[in-house]
Short mmCIF file of C-alpha atoms in Angstrom, two decimals:
data_model
loop_
_atom_site.label_atom_id
_atom_site.label_comp_id
_atom_site.label_asym_id
_atom_site.label_seq_id
_atom_site.Cartn_x
_atom_site.Cartn_y
_atom_site.Cartn_z
CA MET A 1 -0.03 0.09 0.00
CA THR A 2 1.31 3.44 -1.02
CA ARG A 3 -0.50 6.62 0.11
CA THR A 4 0.26 9.94 1.37
CA LEU A 5 -0.29 11.06 4.91
CA ALA A 6 -3.27 13.09 3.77
CA ASP A 7 -4.77 9.97 2.07
CA ALA A 8 -4.10 7.85 5.19
CA LEU A 9 -5.73 10.46 7.46
CA ARG A 10 -8.77 10.74 5.23
CA GLU A 11 -9.33 7.06 4.94
CA GLY A 12 -8.86 6.54 8.75
CA ALA A 13 -11.28 9.27 9.36
CA ARG A 14 -13.80 7.49 7.10
CA ARG A 15 -13.19 4.22 8.60
CA LEU A 16 -13.68 5.33 12.19
CA GLY A 17 -16.58 7.71 11.55
CA GLY A 18 -18.58 9.57 14.06
CA PRO A 19 -17.86 13.05 15.36
CA SER A 20 -14.31 12.26 16.76
CA GLY A 21 -13.34 10.10 13.72
CA ARG A 22 -10.85 12.56 12.03
CA LEU A 23 -9.33 13.58 15.39
CA ASP A 24 -9.01 10.06 16.53
CA ALA A 25 -7.41 9.04 13.07
CA ARG A 26 -4.92 12.06 13.48
CA LEU A 27 -3.85 11.19 16.84
CA LEU A 28 -3.13 7.67 15.90
CA LEU A 29 -1.25 8.68 12.59
CA GLU A 30 0.70 11.24 14.77
CA GLU A 31 1.71 8.32 16.98
CA VAL A 32 2.95 6.00 14.17
CA THR A 33 4.90 8.91 12.28
CA GLY A 34 6.21 10.78 15.32
CA LEU A 35 5.01 13.97 13.71
CA ASP A 36 3.03 16.77 15.59
CA ARG A 37 -0.18 18.56 14.06
CA ALA A 38 1.80 21.22 12.46
CA ALA A 39 4.26 18.86 10.99
CA MET A 40 1.51 16.54 9.78
CA ILE A 41 0.04 19.60 7.77
CA ALA A 42 3.50 20.54 6.42
CA CYS A 43 4.16 16.87 5.25
CA GLU A 44 0.77 15.78 4.16
CA ARG A 45 1.86 14.95 0.68
CA ASP A 46 4.53 12.90 1.90
CA VAL A 47 4.38 9.06 1.22
CA LEU A 48 3.67 7.06 4.50
CA ASP A 49 6.33 4.34 4.73
CA ASP A 50 4.93 0.64 4.71
CA GLY A 51 5.94 -0.06 8.30
CA ALA A 52 4.17 3.09 9.62
CA ASP A 53 1.07 2.26 7.48
CA ARG A 54 0.78 -1.24 9.06
CA ARG A 55 1.11 0.13 12.48
CA PHE A 56 -1.49 2.82 11.56
CA GLU A 57 -3.91 0.30 10.31
CA ALA A 58 -3.36 -1.86 13.48
CA LEU A 59 -4.30 1.15 15.73
CA LEU A 60 -7.23 1.90 13.62
CA ALA A 61 -8.53 -1.64 14.11
CA ARG A 62 -8.29 -1.29 17.83
CA ARG A 63 -9.95 1.95 17.78
CA ALA A 64 -12.72 0.52 15.61
CA THR A 65 -13.52 -2.01 18.41
CA GLY A 66 -14.30 0.90 20.76
CA GLU A 67 -10.98 0.86 22.62
CA PRO A 68 -10.32 4.61 23.72
CA VAL A 69 -7.59 6.37 21.98
CA SER A 70 -6.05 7.23 25.37
CA GLN A 71 -5.56 3.54 26.22
CA ILE A 72 -4.25 2.82 22.83
CA LEU A 73 -1.59 5.61 23.28
CA GLY A 74 -1.10 4.96 26.82
CA ARG A 75 -1.60 8.67 27.74
CA ARG A 76 -3.73 11.72 28.08
CA GLU A 77 -3.19 15.40 28.43
CA PHE A 78 -4.59 16.90 31.55
CA TYR A 79 -4.13 20.35 32.98
CA GLY A 80 -1.19 20.87 30.86
CA ARG A 81 0.69 17.70 31.67
CA THR A 82 0.85 14.06 30.21
CA PHE A 83 -0.49 11.33 32.34
CA ARG A 84 -0.24 7.57 31.90
CA VAL A 85 -3.50 5.82 31.26
CA THR A 86 -4.34 2.26 31.24
CA SER A 87 -7.63 0.26 31.38
CA ASP A 88 -7.14 0.27 35.08
CA VAL A 89 -8.11 3.96 35.53
CA LEU A 90 -10.66 6.45 34.10
CA THR A 91 -9.26 8.45 31.15
CA PRO A 92 -8.82 12.03 32.60
CA ARG A 93 -11.41 14.45 30.95
CA PRO A 94 -11.24 18.22 30.46
CA GLU A 95 -14.40 18.96 32.51
CA THR A 96 -12.69 17.44 35.60
CA GLU A 97 -9.85 20.19 35.41
CA MET A 98 -12.47 22.51 37.27
CA LEU A 99 -11.74 20.56 40.52
CA VAL A 100 -8.03 21.41 40.13
CA GLU A 101 -8.88 25.00 39.67
CA ALA A 102 -11.20 25.00 42.83
CA ALA A 103 -8.54 23.06 44.81
CA LEU A 104 -5.78 25.53 43.81
CA GLU A 105 -7.92 28.54 44.97
CA ALA A 106 -8.94 27.01 48.34
CA LEU A 107 -5.59 25.48 49.26
CA PRO A 108 -3.82 27.54 51.90
CA PRO A 109 -0.06 27.96 51.88
CA GLY A 110 1.71 24.73 52.93
CA GLY A 111 -1.62 22.85 52.70
CA ARG A 112 -2.60 19.32 52.41
CA VAL A 113 -4.76 17.94 49.90
CA LEU A 114 -6.52 14.61 49.81
CA ASP A 115 -7.73 12.90 46.62
CA ALA A 116 -10.25 10.21 47.25
CA GLY A 117 -10.32 7.44 44.73
CA THR A 118 -7.36 8.78 42.99
CA GLY A 119 -7.24 6.72 39.74
CA SER A 120 -4.58 7.91 37.59
CA GLY A 121 -3.81 10.44 40.29
CA CYS A 122 -4.43 13.43 37.83
CA LEU A 123 -6.34 15.46 40.34
CA LEU A 124 -3.86 15.19 43.33
CA LEU A 125 -0.74 15.31 41.12
CA SER A 126 -1.86 18.41 39.25
CA VAL A 127 -2.53 20.31 42.28
CA LEU A 128 0.81 19.35 43.82
CA ALA A 129 2.71 20.24 40.53
CA GLU A 130 1.19 23.59 40.74
CA ARG A 131 1.84 24.19 44.34
CA PRO A 132 5.37 23.17 45.43
CA ASP A 133 4.58 24.15 48.98
CA ALA A 134 1.70 21.61 49.24
CA THR A 135 1.70 17.91 50.25
CA GLY A 136 -0.96 15.38 49.71
CA ARG A 137 -2.32 11.86 49.71
CA GLY A 138 -4.51 9.85 47.29
CA PHE A 139 -6.04 6.66 48.06
CA ASP A 140 -7.84 4.00 45.83
CA VAL A 141 -9.20 0.57 46.20
CA SER A 142 -7.42 -0.68 43.17
CA GLU A 143 -3.81 -1.69 43.49
CA ALA A 144 -3.37 -1.51 39.69
CA ALA A 145 -4.78 2.00 39.70
CA LEU A 146 -2.15 3.05 42.41
CA ALA A 147 0.66 1.66 40.21
CA VAL A 148 -0.42 4.07 37.50
CA ALA A 149 -0.64 6.96 39.80
CA ALA A 150 2.77 6.16 41.12
CA VAL A 151 4.23 6.30 37.57
CA ASN A 152 2.37 9.65 36.98
CA ALA A 153 3.57 10.96 40.34
CA ALA A 154 7.19 10.33 39.26
CA GLY A 155 6.40 11.79 35.63
CA VAL A 156 5.27 15.14 36.98
CA GLY A 157 8.00 15.19 39.55
CA VAL A 158 6.01 15.20 42.74
CA THR A 159 6.66 11.62 44.23
CA ALA A 160 8.12 12.90 47.38
CA ARG A 161 5.06 15.01 48.19
CA ALA A 162 2.54 12.59 47.11
CA ALA A 163 1.66 9.63 49.38
CA LEU A 164 -0.41 7.03 47.74
CA SER A 165 -2.28 4.23 49.74
CA GLN A 166 -4.82 1.48 49.26
CA ASP A 167 -8.15 2.15 50.99
CA ARG A 168 -11.82 2.62 50.58
CA PHE A 169 -14.18 5.43 51.10
CA GLU A 170 -15.87 3.58 53.90
CA THR A 171 -12.55 2.88 55.82
CA PHE A 172 -10.15 5.70 55.07
CA SER A 173 -9.60 7.48 58.53
CA GLU A 174 -6.74 9.94 58.06
CA THR A 175 -7.58 13.44 59.17
CA GLY A 176 -6.21 17.02 58.89
CA PHE A 177 -6.60 17.85 55.22
CA ASP A 178 -7.10 21.30 53.99
CA VAL A 179 -8.71 20.42 50.62
CA LEU A 180 -10.56 17.28 49.37
CA VAL A 181 -10.87 16.50 45.69
CA CYS A 182 -13.02 13.54 44.39
CA ASN A 183 -14.22 12.14 41.22
CA PRO A 184 -16.25 9.18 42.48
CA PRO A 185 -18.30 6.72 40.69
CA TYR A 186 -21.56 8.36 39.79
CA ILE A 187 -23.34 6.50 36.96
CA ALA A 188 -26.46 4.57 37.34
CA GLU A 189 -25.97 0.82 36.58
CA ALA A 190 -28.52 0.79 34.00
CA ALA A 191 -27.29 3.75 32.15
CA ASP A 192 -26.64 3.61 28.50
CA LEU A 193 -22.92 4.38 27.88
CA PRO A 194 -20.76 4.65 24.77
CA ALA A 195 -18.93 1.39 24.13
CA ASP A 196 -15.55 2.96 24.65
CA VAL A 197 -16.57 3.75 28.14
CA ARG A 198 -18.74 0.76 29.30
CA HIS A 199 -16.38 -1.96 27.92
CA PHE A 200 -13.04 -0.42 28.42
CA GLU A 201 -12.87 1.76 31.50
CA PRO A 202 -13.00 0.15 34.96
CA ALA A 203 -16.58 -0.50 36.24
CA GLY A 204 -15.60 0.11 39.73
CA ALA A 205 -14.88 3.83 38.90
CA LEU A 206 -18.02 4.34 36.90
CA PHE A 207 -21.04 2.81 38.58
CA ALA A 208 -22.71 3.64 41.82
CA GLY A 209 -25.75 1.69 42.38
CA THR A 210 -29.21 2.06 40.82
CA ASP A 211 -29.39 5.80 41.01
CA GLY A 212 -25.60 6.66 40.76
CA LEU A 213 -25.54 8.30 44.14
CA ASP A 214 -24.09 5.36 46.46
CA ALA A 215 -20.65 6.70 46.50
CA TYR A 216 -21.93 10.19 47.44
CA ARG A 217 -23.93 8.67 50.44
CA VAL A 218 -20.64 7.25 51.83
CA LEU A 219 -18.87 10.41 51.15
CA ALA A 220 -21.38 12.55 52.95
CA SER A 221 -20.73 10.54 56.17
CA LYS A 222 -17.10 10.06 55.99
CA ALA A 223 -15.62 13.14 54.21
CA PRO A 224 -16.30 15.70 57.04
CA GLY A 225 -13.91 13.86 59.27
CA TRP A 226 -11.18 14.01 56.85
CA LEU A 227 -11.02 17.77 56.78
CA SER A 228 -9.47 20.38 59.02
CA PRO A 229 -11.77 22.98 60.19
CA GLY A 230 -12.38 25.55 57.52
CA GLY A 231 -11.51 22.96 54.89
CA ALA A 232 -13.10 22.53 51.49
CA ALA A 233 -14.36 19.73 49.40
CA PHE A 234 -14.99 19.47 45.69
CA PHE A 235 -16.79 16.60 44.17
CA GLU A 236 -17.29 15.99 40.48
CA ILE A 237 -21.05 14.90 39.63
CA GLY A 238 -23.05 13.83 36.66
CA ALA A 239 -25.46 15.81 34.81
CA GLY A 240 -28.72 16.41 36.67
CA GLN A 241 -27.22 15.18 40.05
CA GLY A 242 -26.47 18.64 41.55
CA GLU A 243 -29.56 18.99 43.93
CA ALA A 244 -29.44 15.34 45.12
CA VAL A 245 -25.82 15.38 45.93
CA ALA A 246 -25.95 18.85 47.38
CA ALA A 247 -28.65 17.76 49.95
CA LEU A 248 -26.67 14.64 50.87
CA MET A 249 -23.57 16.94 51.65
CA ARG A 250 -25.64 19.45 53.55
CA ARG A 251 -26.80 16.85 55.84
CA GLY A 252 -23.46 15.01 56.10
CA PHE A 253 -21.32 18.10 56.69
CA GLY A 254 -23.91 19.89 58.82
CA ALA A 255 -23.62 23.51 59.95
CA PRO A 256 -21.87 25.71 59.44
CA CYS A 257 -21.02 24.91 55.86
CA ASP A 258 -21.70 26.31 52.32
CA VAL A 259 -22.66 23.99 49.56
CA SER A 260 -22.69 25.03 46.01
CA VAL A 261 -23.74 23.29 42.78
CA LEU A 262 -21.24 24.56 39.99
CA PRO A 263 -21.83 24.07 36.17
CA ASP A 264 -19.16 23.21 33.67
CA LEU A 265 -18.54 25.15 30.38
CA ALA A 266 -21.61 23.33 28.75
CA GLY A 267 -23.77 24.63 31.52
CA LEU A 268 -24.23 21.10 32.93
CA ASP A 269 -23.99 20.30 36.62
CA ARG A 270 -20.35 19.21 37.20
CA MET A 271 -19.05 19.98 40.72
CA ILE A 272 -20.38 20.15 44.26
CA ALA A 273 -18.26 22.70 46.20
CA VAL A 274 -18.44 22.49 50.25
CA ARG A 275 -16.78 25.09 52.37
CA THR A 276 -16.81 24.33 56.10
CA GLY A 277 -16.80 26.60 58.92
CA ARG A 278 -13.85 26.92 61.48
#
């Protein structure tokens, strides 16, 4: 097979189809050629060598089964840094970056941050990378996820300030954190999900009972004990869950506290912010 980069990209996009087909094909083609987007444009009339073409076809075949591009490449960009991604962790998503922004704003000098259900570690590690004065802990029930988080901690240069441990929402008992960030499971078990999510991302990080709120019920009872007086907690939520989760947090944290439902850039409920009194 002899074809130019432009031909390979066009055919790959057609083969994958859908709204992300061209982007996915471009990312896979960049992977096998070692070219970035600008170089791809400049070299679009160059002939793709046979070895790269075969590798591109193999990656397209994997993507056509629904395997996420992030898992095929083994990485994903998040908050300006590259994080290792495997099938053992959720793929970091752009909307989750708002938790990092909120944590950075709330974290006092020399503060401690907790990432409950850390997965890839992208929340905890992004905060620590931005704040060299801070320390933190991430815990997860999955040993495999913690191994990914450890690789990512080394990759962003914060291993010495990021403690990682295996634990559960129900049993974690360390106290004295200034900020909590958490992207828990929040999808109802019967929800209709895209194949690349349902079949390739870890079910334990996705599903939370029949209404998607099981994890929040536990967090509402346990998270207040993890924070120092005056601490803040930020939870990612799914669309339409804002008022239900806010009510759980108001009951769990009690008075005095301020609970807000915040939207993402698409205007959908995305984050619950809890600010406690001193």
